[in-house]
mmCIF file of C-alpha atoms in Angstrom:
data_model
loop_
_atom_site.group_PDB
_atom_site.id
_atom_site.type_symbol
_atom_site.label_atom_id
_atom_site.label_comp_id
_atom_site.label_asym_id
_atom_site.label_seq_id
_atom_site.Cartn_x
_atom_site.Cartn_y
_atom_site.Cartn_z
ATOM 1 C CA UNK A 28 -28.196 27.016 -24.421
ATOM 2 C CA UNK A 29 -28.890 26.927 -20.681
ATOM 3 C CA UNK A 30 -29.397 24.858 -17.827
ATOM 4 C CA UNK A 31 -32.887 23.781 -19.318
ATOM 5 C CA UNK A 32 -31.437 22.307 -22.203
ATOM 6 C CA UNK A 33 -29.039 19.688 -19.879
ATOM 7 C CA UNK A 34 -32.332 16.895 -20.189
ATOM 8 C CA UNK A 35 -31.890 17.046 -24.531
ATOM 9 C CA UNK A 36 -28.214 16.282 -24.353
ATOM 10 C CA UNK A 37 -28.151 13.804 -21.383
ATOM 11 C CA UNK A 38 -29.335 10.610 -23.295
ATOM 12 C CA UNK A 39 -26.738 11.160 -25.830
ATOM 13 C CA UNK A 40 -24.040 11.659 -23.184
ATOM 14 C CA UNK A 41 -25.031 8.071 -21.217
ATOM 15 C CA UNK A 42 -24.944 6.246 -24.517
ATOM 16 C CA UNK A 43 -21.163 7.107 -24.987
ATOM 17 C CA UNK A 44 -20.476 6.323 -21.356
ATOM 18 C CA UNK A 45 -22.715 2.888 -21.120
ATOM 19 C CA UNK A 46 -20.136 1.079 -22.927
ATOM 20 C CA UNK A 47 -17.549 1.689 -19.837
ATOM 21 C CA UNK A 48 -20.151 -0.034 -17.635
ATOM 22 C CA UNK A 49 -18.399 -3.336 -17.860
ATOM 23 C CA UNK A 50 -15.064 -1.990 -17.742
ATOM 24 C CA UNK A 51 -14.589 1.040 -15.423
ATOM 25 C CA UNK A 52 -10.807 0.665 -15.512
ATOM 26 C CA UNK A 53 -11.267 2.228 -18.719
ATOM 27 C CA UNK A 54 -13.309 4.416 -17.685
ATOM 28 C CA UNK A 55 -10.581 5.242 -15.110
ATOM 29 C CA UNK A 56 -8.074 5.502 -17.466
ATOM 30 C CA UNK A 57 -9.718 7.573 -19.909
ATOM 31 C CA UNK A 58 -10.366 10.039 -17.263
ATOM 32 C CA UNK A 59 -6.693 10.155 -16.051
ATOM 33 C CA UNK A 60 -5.895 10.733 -19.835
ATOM 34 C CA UNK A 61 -7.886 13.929 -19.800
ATOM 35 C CA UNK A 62 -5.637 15.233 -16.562
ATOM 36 C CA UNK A 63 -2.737 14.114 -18.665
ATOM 37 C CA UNK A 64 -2.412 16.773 -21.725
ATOM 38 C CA UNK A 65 1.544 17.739 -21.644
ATOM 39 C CA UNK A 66 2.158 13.834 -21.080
ATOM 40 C CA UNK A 67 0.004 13.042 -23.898
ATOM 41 C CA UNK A 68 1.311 15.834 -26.165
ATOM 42 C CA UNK A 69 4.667 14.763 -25.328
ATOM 43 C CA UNK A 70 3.824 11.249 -26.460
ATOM 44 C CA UNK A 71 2.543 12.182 -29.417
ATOM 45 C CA UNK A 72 5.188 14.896 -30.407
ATOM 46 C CA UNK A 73 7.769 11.683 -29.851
ATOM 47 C CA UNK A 74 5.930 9.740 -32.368
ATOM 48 C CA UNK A 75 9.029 7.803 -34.026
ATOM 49 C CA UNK A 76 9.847 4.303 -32.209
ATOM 50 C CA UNK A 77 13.293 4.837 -33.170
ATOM 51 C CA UNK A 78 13.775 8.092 -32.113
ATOM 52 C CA UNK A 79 11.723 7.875 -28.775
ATOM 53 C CA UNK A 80 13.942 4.501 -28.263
ATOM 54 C CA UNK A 81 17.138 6.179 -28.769
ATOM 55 C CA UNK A 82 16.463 8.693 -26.170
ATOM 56 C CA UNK A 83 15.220 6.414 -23.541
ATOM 57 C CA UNK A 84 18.274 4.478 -24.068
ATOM 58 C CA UNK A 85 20.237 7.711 -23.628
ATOM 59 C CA UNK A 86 18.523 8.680 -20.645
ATOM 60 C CA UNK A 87 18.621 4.724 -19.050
ATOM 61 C CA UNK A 88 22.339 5.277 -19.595
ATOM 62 C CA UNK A 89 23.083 8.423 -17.637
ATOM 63 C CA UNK A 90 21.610 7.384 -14.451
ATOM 64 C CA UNK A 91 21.272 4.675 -11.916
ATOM 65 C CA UNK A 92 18.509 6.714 -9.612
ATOM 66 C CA UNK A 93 15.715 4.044 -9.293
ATOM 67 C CA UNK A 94 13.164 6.495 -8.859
ATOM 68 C CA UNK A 95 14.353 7.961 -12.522
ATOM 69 C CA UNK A 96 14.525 4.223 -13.876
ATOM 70 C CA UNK A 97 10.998 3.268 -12.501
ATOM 71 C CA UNK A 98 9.421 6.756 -14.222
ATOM 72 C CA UNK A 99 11.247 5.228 -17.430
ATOM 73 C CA UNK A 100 9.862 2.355 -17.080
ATOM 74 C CA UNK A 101 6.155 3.761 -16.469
ATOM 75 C CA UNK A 102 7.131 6.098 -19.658
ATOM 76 C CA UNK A 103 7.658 2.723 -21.611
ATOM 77 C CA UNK A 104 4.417 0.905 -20.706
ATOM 78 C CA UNK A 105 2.564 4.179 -20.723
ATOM 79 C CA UNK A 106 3.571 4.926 -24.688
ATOM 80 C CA UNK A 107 3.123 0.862 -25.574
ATOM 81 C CA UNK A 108 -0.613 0.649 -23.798
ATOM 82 C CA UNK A 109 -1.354 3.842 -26.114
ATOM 83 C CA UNK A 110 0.350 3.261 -28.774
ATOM 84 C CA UNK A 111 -3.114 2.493 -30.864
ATOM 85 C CA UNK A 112 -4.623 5.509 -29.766
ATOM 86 C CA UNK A 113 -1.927 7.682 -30.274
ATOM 87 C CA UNK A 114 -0.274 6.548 -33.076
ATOM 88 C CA UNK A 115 -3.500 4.939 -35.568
ATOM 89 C CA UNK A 116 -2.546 3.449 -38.691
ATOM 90 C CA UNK A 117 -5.771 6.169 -39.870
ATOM 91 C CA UNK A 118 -7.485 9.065 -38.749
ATOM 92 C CA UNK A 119 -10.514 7.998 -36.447
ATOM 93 C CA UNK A 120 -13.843 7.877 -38.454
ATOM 94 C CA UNK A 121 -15.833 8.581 -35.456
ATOM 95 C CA UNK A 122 -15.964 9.098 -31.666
ATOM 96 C CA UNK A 123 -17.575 5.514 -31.722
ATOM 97 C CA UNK A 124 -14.145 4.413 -33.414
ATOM 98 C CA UNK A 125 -12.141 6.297 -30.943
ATOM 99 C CA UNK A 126 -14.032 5.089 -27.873
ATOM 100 C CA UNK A 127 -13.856 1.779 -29.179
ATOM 101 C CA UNK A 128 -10.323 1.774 -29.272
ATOM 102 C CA UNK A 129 -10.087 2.961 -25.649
ATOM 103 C CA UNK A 130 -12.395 0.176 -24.725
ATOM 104 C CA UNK A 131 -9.767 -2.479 -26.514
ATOM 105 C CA UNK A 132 -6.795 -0.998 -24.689
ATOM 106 C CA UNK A 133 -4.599 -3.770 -22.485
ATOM 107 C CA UNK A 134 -4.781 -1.976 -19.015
ATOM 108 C CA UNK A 135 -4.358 -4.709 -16.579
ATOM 109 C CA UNK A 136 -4.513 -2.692 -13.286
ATOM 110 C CA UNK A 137 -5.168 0.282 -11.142
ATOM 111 C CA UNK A 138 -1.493 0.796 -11.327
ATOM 112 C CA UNK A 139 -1.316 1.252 -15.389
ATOM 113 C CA UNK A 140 -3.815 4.218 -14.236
ATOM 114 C CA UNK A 141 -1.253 5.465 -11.225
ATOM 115 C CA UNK A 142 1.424 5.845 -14.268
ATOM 116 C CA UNK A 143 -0.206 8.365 -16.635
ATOM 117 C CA UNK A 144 -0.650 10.657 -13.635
#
């Protein structure tokens, strides 16, 4: 494979990004995501609701620092706006059923993006 083979993969490669073109906050988001691996892993290595709510609660209890509370906070909405990616009833069929997941995500704002990173 070298640089002469870029033209044989590039129509493949704009076909999986064309969907973002009505939604580049998605886009956006999906390209924090990749700059956000231990976050991620940590989300997904916290996987029980019960458990991950217990230790928020434990944390929210042993401090009043509002910079700690807001990165709580951030934590919270981070985990629920992922929660279908990260935590799918099934294993994705495809990268189109992946993808189309990110596309159905609730991300309001540039500042849902500002929280994963």
């Amino acid at each position: 494979q070298t640089l002469q083979d870029v033209d044989l993969f590039m129509p493949a490669v704009r076909s999986l990004f064309d969907r973002f073109e009505k939604s580049e906050i998605h886009l956006a988001y999906l390209d924090a995501l990749c700059e956000s691996g231990e976050l991620i892993a940590w989300l997904i290595g916290n996987k029980n609701t019960d458990d991950f709510n217990r230790l928020i609660s434990i944390t929210k209890s042993n401090t009043d620092d509002a910079i700690a509370l807001n990165a709580i906070a951030s934590l919270l909405s981070t985990r629920n706006v992922l929660s279908q990616l990260l935590y799918p009833d099934h294993p994705f069929k495809s990268l189109d059923d992946f993808m189309s997941v990110i596309l159905d995500l609730k991300i309001g704002s540039a500042s849902e993006i500002n929280q994963i990173k």
